[in-house]
Amino acid sequence: MIRIEGLTVVFNPGTADERAAIDGLSLDVPKGQWISVIGSNGAGKTTLLNAIAGSVPVAAGSVFLDGLDRSGEPEHRRARIVGRVRQDPTAGTAPDMTVMDNLALASRKGPRRLLPAKPAALRRRLLERLAELGMGLEDRTGENVARLSGGQRQALALLMAAMTEPAVLLLDEHTAALDPRNADIVMDLTRRFVRDLGLTALMVTHDMRRALADGDRLVMMHEGGIVADLAGREKAGSSVERLVGLFREVRGEDYAEDRDLLS
Ligand SMILES: Nc1ncnc2c1ncn2[C@@H]1O[C@H](COP(=O)(O)OP(=O)(O)OP(=O)(O)O)[C@@H](O)[C@H]1O
Ligand SMILES: [Mg+2]
């Protein structure tokens, strides 16, 4: 579970460029809940994920993961319980290492060592996991990741982030750089991992249809805060038009012109 209390992240503090990218934000996410996070450019979505992962300093407030206040814990320690997939397919994997070495490395970082310790058994298990991706990667385990396509890399990055069952899985527009077919494949895998493993997940997306269709809850951010929080029937009964209306309310009528929003 995640509990965020009064979180504030300030960039360039004490300078003329000072800016609160997250401003007193609080959010409770029960274990196993999947939240879609939407919001316009600069709303603070990535900064929120960065604050949860420990990649930006927090000016005020707390981030609890798995019941412990992690606010002062450095990113590399939190990485054991935080899985992350970013928009850029080159970001989540080591390009000059083989598919198998990338996976083996990721298998060692988890909170619970679910995977076998003996090399031969571990390799067999990892091969099974690769085969389950349905991308033929089980036949390319000795190749460097740099040679894989964007979709294959992103599927591998997702497997690496999710397979050790992190306390939280952070997905930041993780299908945005893929073509529609690969985006669908990676979303199918996302659903499977989150649901089968019962992961707690925050998924940032600009695709409002996807945000409505997937996940248990939808959070809309604006200027470093949460301006809408829909779950259950309220989310099920919502529509892209309603979300656009909410965006208009917080941003002003001209937002209807924002093509990014309506795409
Ligand atoms: N390293 C940084 N230094 C200074 N300002 C930053 C930094 N990172 C983000 N910001 C600012 O913080 C605000 C929130 O940025 P953030 O990247 O979190 O937005 P976002 O909601 O993820 O937007 P997008 O949809 O474009 O990815 C923006 O005004 C941005 O310019
Ligand atoms: Mg972002």
Short mmCIF file of C-alpha atoms and ligand atoms in Angstrom, two decimals:
data_model
loop_
_atom_site.label_atom_id
_atom_site.label_comp_id
_atom_site.label_asym_id
_atom_site.label_seq_id
_atom_site.Cartn_x
_atom_site.Cartn_y
_atom_site.Cartn_z
CA MET A 1 0.00 0.00 0.00
CA ILE A 2 0.97 3.61 -0.47
CA ARG A 3 0.14 6.51 1.83
CA ILE A 4 1.17 9.99 0.83
CA GLU A 5 0.61 12.80 3.30
CA GLY A 6 0.99 16.50 2.53
CA LEU A 7 3.64 15.86 -0.09
CA THR A 8 5.39 18.94 -1.45
CA VAL A 9 8.18 18.93 -4.03
CA VAL A 10 9.81 22.26 -4.85
CA PHE A 11 12.21 22.72 -7.75
CA ASN A 12 14.86 25.45 -7.64
CA PRO A 13 14.05 26.46 -4.07
CA GLY A 14 15.14 29.93 -3.01
CA THR A 15 15.63 31.13 -6.60
CA ALA A 16 13.52 33.20 -8.96
CA ASP A 17 12.57 29.92 -10.69
CA GLU A 18 11.19 28.32 -7.52
CA ARG A 19 8.22 26.14 -8.31
CA ALA A 20 6.14 23.69 -6.30
CA ALA A 21 5.63 20.82 -8.75
CA ILE A 22 3.71 18.91 -6.04
CA ASP A 23 1.84 21.02 -3.55
CA GLY A 24 0.54 19.43 -0.35
CA LEU A 25 -0.75 16.28 -2.05
CA SER A 26 -2.26 13.42 -0.05
CA LEU A 27 -3.24 10.02 -1.44
CA ASP A 28 -4.06 6.66 0.10
CA VAL A 29 -3.74 3.59 -2.11
CA PRO A 30 -4.83 0.27 -0.60
CA LYS A 31 -2.80 -2.83 -1.39
CA GLY A 32 -3.71 -4.28 -4.77
CA GLN A 33 -5.34 -1.13 -6.11
CA TRP A 34 -4.55 0.07 -9.61
CA ILE A 35 -4.82 3.82 -10.20
CA SER A 36 -4.72 5.62 -13.54
CA VAL A 37 -3.26 9.11 -13.24
CA ILE A 38 -4.19 11.72 -15.83
CA GLY A 39 -3.47 15.44 -16.10
CA SER A 40 -2.12 17.98 -18.55
CA ASN A 41 1.57 18.55 -19.29
CA GLY A 42 3.35 19.88 -16.24
CA ALA A 43 0.59 18.82 -13.82
CA GLY A 44 3.16 16.98 -11.67
CA LYS A 45 2.45 13.35 -12.61
CA THR A 46 6.06 12.32 -13.22
CA THR A 47 7.20 14.30 -10.20
CA LEU A 48 4.71 12.40 -8.04
CA LEU A 49 6.13 9.08 -9.26
CA ASN A 50 9.67 10.42 -8.73
CA ALA A 51 8.80 11.37 -5.15
CA ILE A 52 7.41 7.88 -4.50
CA ALA A 53 10.55 6.29 -5.97
CA GLY A 54 12.84 8.68 -4.10
CA SER A 55 14.34 10.26 -7.22
CA VAL A 56 13.51 13.84 -6.17
CA PRO A 57 13.95 15.42 -2.74
CA VAL A 58 10.77 16.07 -0.80
CA ALA A 59 10.34 19.55 0.71
CA ALA A 60 7.51 18.52 3.06
CA GLY A 61 5.23 15.59 3.79
CA SER A 62 5.72 11.83 3.86
CA VAL A 63 5.65 8.81 1.58
CA PHE A 64 4.72 5.52 3.26
CA LEU A 65 5.30 2.29 1.35
CA ASP A 66 4.41 -1.06 2.88
CA GLY A 67 3.66 0.67 6.18
CA LEU A 68 7.01 2.43 6.58
CA ASP A 69 7.83 6.10 6.12
CA ARG A 70 10.33 6.02 3.25
CA SER A 71 10.60 9.78 2.79
CA GLY A 72 14.24 9.84 3.88
CA GLU A 73 15.23 6.58 2.19
CA PRO A 74 17.48 6.99 -0.87
CA GLU A 75 16.29 5.87 -4.29
CA HIS A 76 18.60 2.85 -4.57
CA ARG A 77 17.22 1.38 -1.34
CA ARG A 78 13.63 2.04 -2.29
CA ALA A 79 14.30 0.37 -5.67
CA ARG A 80 13.96 -2.97 -3.93
CA ILE A 81 10.27 -2.36 -3.36
CA VAL A 82 9.52 0.02 -6.23
CA GLY A 83 9.14 -1.25 -9.81
CA ARG A 84 9.23 1.36 -12.56
CA VAL A 85 8.61 1.51 -16.28
CA ARG A 86 9.09 4.80 -18.08
CA GLN A 87 7.95 6.09 -21.44
CA ASP A 88 11.32 5.58 -23.08
CA PRO A 89 11.83 1.89 -23.99
CA THR A 90 15.60 2.37 -23.63
CA ALA A 91 15.29 3.46 -19.98
CA GLY A 92 14.24 0.28 -18.21
CA THR A 93 16.85 -2.17 -19.43
CA ALA A 94 20.65 -2.28 -19.81
CA PRO A 95 21.22 -2.20 -23.61
CA ASP A 96 24.69 -3.74 -23.60
CA MET A 97 23.68 -6.74 -21.52
CA THR A 98 21.88 -9.79 -22.80
CA VAL A 99 18.17 -10.42 -22.32
CA MET A 100 18.95 -13.17 -19.79
CA ASP A 101 21.48 -11.08 -17.84
CA ASN A 102 19.01 -8.20 -17.61
CA LEU A 103 16.37 -10.53 -16.25
CA ALA A 104 18.71 -12.29 -13.84
CA LEU A 105 19.81 -8.93 -12.45
CA ALA A 106 16.20 -7.82 -11.94
CA SER A 107 15.30 -11.13 -10.29
CA ARG A 108 17.79 -10.45 -7.51
CA LYS A 109 16.48 -7.04 -6.51
CA GLY A 110 13.03 -8.02 -5.27
CA PRO A 111 11.55 -7.69 -1.83
CA ARG A 112 10.64 -11.36 -1.79
CA ARG A 113 12.97 -13.72 -3.51
CA LEU A 114 10.29 -15.58 -5.34
CA LEU A 115 12.65 -17.02 -7.83
CA PRO A 116 14.91 -20.04 -7.29
CA ALA A 117 18.48 -19.36 -6.18
CA LYS A 118 20.12 -22.23 -8.11
CA PRO A 119 21.33 -20.95 -11.51
CA ALA A 120 19.85 -23.75 -13.64
CA ALA A 121 16.45 -23.59 -11.97
CA LEU A 122 16.47 -19.79 -12.11
CA ARG A 123 17.28 -19.86 -15.81
CA ARG A 124 14.42 -22.29 -16.47
CA ARG A 125 11.98 -20.11 -14.55
CA LEU A 126 13.13 -16.94 -16.32
CA LEU A 127 12.76 -18.68 -19.68
CA GLU A 128 9.18 -19.55 -18.77
CA ARG A 129 8.49 -15.97 -17.83
CA LEU A 130 9.98 -14.74 -21.11
CA ALA A 131 7.88 -17.21 -23.09
CA GLU A 132 4.76 -15.95 -21.31
CA LEU A 133 5.38 -12.50 -22.80
CA GLY A 134 4.50 -13.97 -26.20
CA MET A 135 7.18 -11.95 -27.99
CA GLY A 136 9.63 -14.71 -28.87
CA LEU A 137 12.23 -13.43 -26.41
CA GLU A 138 12.82 -16.91 -25.01
CA ASP A 139 14.69 -17.62 -28.27
CA ARG A 140 16.83 -14.48 -27.98
CA THR A 141 18.15 -14.72 -24.44
CA GLY A 142 21.80 -14.39 -25.52
CA GLU A 143 21.28 -11.25 -27.58
CA ASN A 144 21.98 -7.79 -26.28
CA VAL A 145 18.84 -5.86 -25.38
CA ALA A 146 19.95 -3.02 -27.71
CA ARG A 147 18.92 -5.26 -30.64
CA LEU A 148 15.31 -5.65 -29.50
CA SER A 149 12.43 -3.57 -30.83
CA GLY A 150 10.83 -0.89 -28.66
CA GLY A 151 7.85 -3.11 -27.89
CA GLN A 152 10.04 -6.08 -26.98
CA ARG A 153 12.17 -3.89 -24.73
CA GLN A 154 9.17 -2.38 -23.01
CA ALA A 155 7.65 -5.85 -22.44
CA LEU A 156 10.98 -6.97 -20.96
CA ALA A 157 11.20 -3.81 -18.81
CA LEU A 158 7.70 -4.50 -17.52
CA LEU A 159 8.55 -8.10 -16.68
CA MET A 160 11.70 -6.95 -14.89
CA ALA A 161 9.79 -4.33 -12.89
CA ALA A 162 6.87 -6.58 -11.95
CA MET A 163 8.18 -10.12 -11.50
CA THR A 164 9.60 -9.58 -8.03
CA GLU A 165 6.22 -8.27 -6.85
CA PRO A 166 7.24 -4.75 -5.79
CA ALA A 167 5.21 -2.92 -3.14
CA VAL A 168 4.35 -0.46 -5.87
CA LEU A 169 4.58 -0.54 -9.66
CA LEU A 170 5.01 2.90 -11.23
CA LEU A 171 4.16 3.19 -14.93
CA ASP A 172 4.82 6.55 -16.57
CA GLU A 173 3.21 6.69 -20.03
CA HIS A 174 4.84 3.33 -20.61
CA THR A 175 3.02 2.64 -23.87
CA ALA A 176 3.16 6.19 -25.30
CA ALA A 177 6.27 5.62 -27.44
CA LEU A 178 4.98 2.36 -28.98
CA ASP A 179 2.97 1.77 -32.14
CA PRO A 180 -0.70 0.88 -31.50
CA ARG A 181 -0.18 -2.87 -31.83
CA ASN A 182 2.75 -2.99 -29.42
CA ALA A 183 0.98 -0.56 -27.07
CA ASP A 184 -1.93 -3.02 -26.92
CA ILE A 185 0.41 -5.95 -26.27
CA VAL A 186 2.20 -4.11 -23.46
CA MET A 187 -1.15 -3.04 -21.95
CA ASP A 188 -2.38 -6.66 -22.05
CA LEU A 189 0.79 -7.69 -20.22
CA THR A 190 0.31 -4.85 -17.74
CA ARG A 191 -3.21 -6.06 -16.93
CA ARG A 192 -1.97 -9.60 -16.51
CA PHE A 193 0.92 -8.69 -14.21
CA VAL A 194 -1.04 -6.23 -12.06
CA ARG A 195 -4.03 -8.55 -11.65
CA ASP A 196 -2.28 -11.93 -11.42
CA LEU A 197 0.29 -10.67 -8.92
CA GLY A 198 -2.17 -8.38 -7.12
CA LEU A 199 0.17 -5.41 -7.50
CA THR A 200 -0.46 -1.90 -6.25
CA ALA A 201 0.06 0.27 -9.31
CA LEU A 202 0.07 3.90 -10.44
CA MET A 203 -0.19 4.30 -14.19
CA VAL A 204 0.25 7.73 -15.77
CA THR A 205 -1.41 8.05 -19.16
CA HIS A 206 -2.62 10.76 -21.54
CA ASP A 207 -5.07 8.29 -23.03
CA MET A 208 -8.34 8.98 -21.25
CA ARG A 209 -10.10 6.00 -22.78
CA ARG A 210 -7.42 3.75 -21.38
CA ALA A 211 -7.52 5.51 -18.02
CA LEU A 212 -11.27 4.86 -17.86
CA ALA A 213 -11.11 1.31 -19.15
CA ASP A 214 -8.25 0.08 -16.96
CA GLY A 215 -7.58 0.24 -13.27
CA ASP A 216 -9.80 0.53 -10.20
CA ARG A 217 -9.55 4.25 -9.72
CA LEU A 218 -8.80 7.38 -11.72
CA VAL A 219 -6.97 10.39 -10.34
CA MET A 220 -6.75 13.69 -12.20
CA MET A 221 -3.88 16.04 -11.37
CA HIS A 222 -3.55 19.76 -11.97
CA GLU A 223 -0.86 22.16 -10.78
CA GLY A 224 0.67 19.70 -8.35
CA GLY A 225 -2.55 18.59 -6.70
CA ILE A 226 -5.38 16.10 -7.16
CA VAL A 227 -8.49 17.72 -8.62
CA ALA A 228 -10.62 14.60 -9.22
CA ASP A 229 -10.60 11.12 -7.75
CA LEU A 230 -13.07 8.61 -9.21
CA ALA A 231 -13.56 4.98 -8.23
CA GLY A 232 -16.22 2.28 -8.40
CA ARG A 233 -19.50 3.29 -9.99
CA GLU A 234 -18.41 6.88 -10.38
CA LYS A 235 -15.48 5.79 -12.52
CA ALA A 236 -17.50 3.16 -14.38
CA GLY A 237 -20.19 5.73 -15.17
CA SER A 238 -17.72 8.36 -16.34
CA SER A 239 -16.78 9.19 -19.92
CA VAL A 240 -14.08 10.94 -21.90
CA GLU A 241 -16.51 13.87 -22.32
CA ARG A 242 -16.96 14.14 -18.55
CA LEU A 243 -13.19 14.10 -18.03
CA VAL A 244 -12.75 16.78 -20.69
CA GLY A 245 -15.40 18.79 -18.84
CA LEU A 246 -13.46 18.40 -15.59
CA PHE A 247 -10.26 19.48 -17.33
CA ARG A 248 -12.07 22.55 -18.66
CA GLU A 249 -13.29 23.44 -15.20
CA VAL A 250 -9.80 23.42 -13.72
CA ARG A 251 -8.01 24.94 -16.70
CA GLY A 252 -10.48 27.29 -18.35
CA GLU A 253 -12.49 26.96 -21.55
CA ASP A 254 -9.52 27.24 -23.91
CA TYR A 255 -8.50 23.74 -22.88
CA ALA A 256 -10.97 22.33 -25.38
CA GLU A 257 -8.45 23.42 -28.00
CA ASP A 258 -5.77 21.19 -26.52
CA ARG A 259 -5.46 18.47 -29.13
CA ASP A 260 -3.23 16.35 -26.95
CA LEU A 261 -6.06 16.00 -24.48
CA LEU A 262 -8.60 14.90 -27.04
CA SER A 263 -6.35 12.50 -28.91
N1 LIG B 1 14.14 18.62 -12.67
C1 LIG B 1 13.30 19.65 -12.71
N2 LIG B 1 13.74 20.92 -12.49
C2 LIG B 1 12.90 21.96 -12.52
N3 LIG B 1 11.59 21.88 -12.76
C3 LIG B 1 11.09 20.65 -13.01
C4 LIG B 1 11.92 19.47 -13.00
N4 LIG B 1 11.14 18.40 -13.27
C5 LIG B 1 9.90 18.86 -13.44
N5 LIG B 1 9.86 20.21 -13.28
C6 LIG B 1 8.66 21.06 -13.37
O1 LIG B 1 7.70 20.54 -12.48
C7 LIG B 1 6.39 20.62 -13.08
C8 LIG B 1 5.78 19.23 -13.12
O2 LIG B 1 6.51 18.45 -14.07
P1 LIG B 1 6.18 16.92 -14.34
O3 LIG B 1 7.26 16.41 -15.21
O4 LIG B 1 5.94 16.24 -13.07
O5 LIG B 1 4.81 17.02 -15.14
P2 LIG B 1 3.96 15.87 -15.84
O6 LIG B 1 2.57 15.96 -15.27
O7 LIG B 1 4.65 14.59 -15.74
O8 LIG B 1 3.90 16.40 -17.35
P3 LIG B 1 3.94 15.57 -18.74
O9 LIG B 1 2.54 15.15 -19.01
O10 LIG B 1 4.41 16.59 -19.72
O11 LIG B 1 4.89 14.42 -18.59
C9 LIG B 1 6.59 21.26 -14.43
O12 LIG B 1 6.34 22.63 -14.31
C10 LIG B 1 8.04 21.01 -14.74
O13 LIG B 1 8.54 22.00 -15.58
MG MG B 2 5.48 13.24 -17.12
#
